mmCIF file of C-alpha atoms in Angstrom:
data_model
loop_
_atom_site.group_PDB
_atom_site.id
_atom_site.type_symbol
_atom_site.label_atom_id
_atom_site.label_comp_id
_atom_site.label_asym_id
_atom_site.label_seq_id
_atom_site.Cartn_x
_atom_site.Cartn_y
_atom_site.Cartn_z
ATOM 1 C CA MET A 1 93.739 120.090 98.905
ATOM 2 C CA ALA A 2 90.783 120.028 96.622
ATOM 3 C CA GLN A 3 89.765 116.743 95.605
ATOM 4 C CA GLU A 4 91.309 115.180 92.123
ATOM 5 C CA LEU A 5 90.173 112.940 90.228
ATOM 6 C CA THR A 6 91.105 110.503 87.140
ATOM 7 C CA ALA A 7 90.235 110.532 83.693
ATOM 8 C CA PRO A 8 87.756 108.007 84.022
ATOM 9 C CA GLN A 9 86.627 108.723 87.025
ATOM 10 C CA ALA A 10 85.600 112.323 85.517
ATOM 11 C CA ALA A 11 83.607 110.573 82.296
ATOM 12 C CA GLU A 12 81.758 108.325 84.495
ATOM 13 C CA ILE A 13 80.792 111.928 86.711
ATOM 14 C CA MET A 14 79.715 113.610 83.460
ATOM 15 C CA ASN A 15 78.324 110.317 81.371
ATOM 16 C CA VAL A 16 80.799 110.687 78.797
ATOM 17 C CA ASP A 17 83.607 108.281 77.320
ATOM 18 C CA HIS A 18 86.872 108.654 79.122
ATOM 19 C CA SER A 19 88.156 109.313 75.539
ATOM 20 C CA THR A 20 86.434 112.161 75.656
ATOM 21 C CA VAL A 21 87.614 113.776 79.178
ATOM 22 C CA PHE A 22 91.252 112.695 77.327
ATOM 23 C CA ARG A 23 90.482 114.582 74.162
ATOM 24 C CA TRP A 24 89.728 118.094 76.309
ATOM 25 C CA VAL A 25 92.733 117.673 78.407
ATOM 26 C CA SER A 26 94.651 117.035 74.915
ATOM 27 C CA ASN A 27 93.410 120.330 73.438
ATOM 28 C CA GLY A 28 93.691 122.556 76.768
ATOM 29 C CA HIS A 29 90.133 122.825 77.241
ATOM 30 C CA LEU A 30 89.789 120.941 80.704
ATOM 31 C CA PRO A 31 92.680 121.830 83.260
ATOM 32 C CA ALA A 32 94.621 119.167 84.444
ATOM 33 C CA ARG A 33 97.995 117.521 85.506
ATOM 34 C CA ARG A 34 99.898 114.908 84.593
ATOM 35 C CA VAL A 35 101.683 112.699 86.683
ATOM 36 C CA GLY A 36 104.573 110.113 86.441
ATOM 37 C CA LEU A 37 106.004 108.048 83.692
ATOM 38 C CA ALA A 38 102.342 106.372 82.493
ATOM 39 C CA ARG A 39 101.572 111.232 82.060
ATOM 40 C CA THR A 40 98.063 109.811 84.300
ATOM 41 C CA ILE A 41 95.561 112.732 83.836
ATOM 42 C CA TYR A 42 94.849 113.685 87.801
ATOM 43 C CA ILE A 43 91.599 117.060 86.912
ATOM 44 C CA ASN A 44 90.527 118.704 90.417
ATOM 45 C CA ILE A 45 87.018 117.938 90.585
ATOM 46 C CA ASP A 46 86.252 122.367 90.844
ATOM 47 C CA ASP A 47 87.835 122.215 87.316
ATOM 48 C CA LEU A 48 85.492 119.589 85.805
ATOM 49 C CA ARG A 49 82.316 121.046 87.499
ATOM 50 C CA GLN A 50 82.628 124.426 86.133
ATOM 51 C CA PHE A 51 83.500 123.516 82.987
ATOM 52 C CA ALA A 52 80.728 121.482 82.372
ATOM 53 C CA ARG A 53 78.913 123.759 83.641
ATOM 54 C CA GLU A 54 80.275 126.829 81.449
ATOM 55 C CA ASN A 55 79.740 124.256 78.559
ATOM 56 C CA GLY A 56 75.881 122.470 78.772
ATOM 57 C CA TYR A 57 77.277 118.868 80.227
ATOM 58 C CA SER A 58 75.826 117.327 82.995
ATOM 59 C CA PHE A 59 77.551 116.723 86.044
ATOM 60 C CA ASP A 60 76.379 113.969 89.059
ATOM 61 C CA GLU A 61 76.898 115.223 91.764
ATOM 62 C CA THR A 62 75.880 111.792 93.413
ATOM 63 C CA LYS A 63 78.578 109.538 91.863
ATOM 64 C CA ALA A 64 81.088 112.928 92.535
ATOM 65 C CA ASN A 65 80.284 112.924 96.025
ATOM 66 C CA ARG A 66 81.387 108.990 96.222
ATOM 67 C CA GLU A 67 84.627 109.597 94.433
#
């Protein structure tokens, strides 16, 4: 199974605020799944990497490997 990240983890890897990641998911720009009553966001790390590459955002592989 592919590694999944929470929105705050994804934000740290991409060096953006977590609200930016929430906005990308809400707007449908970044694929994610929501789980439970709290609707926690989980993002596939490969989807995040591809999103960063396609949209010119940084993606810190060192931080990604720690998650």
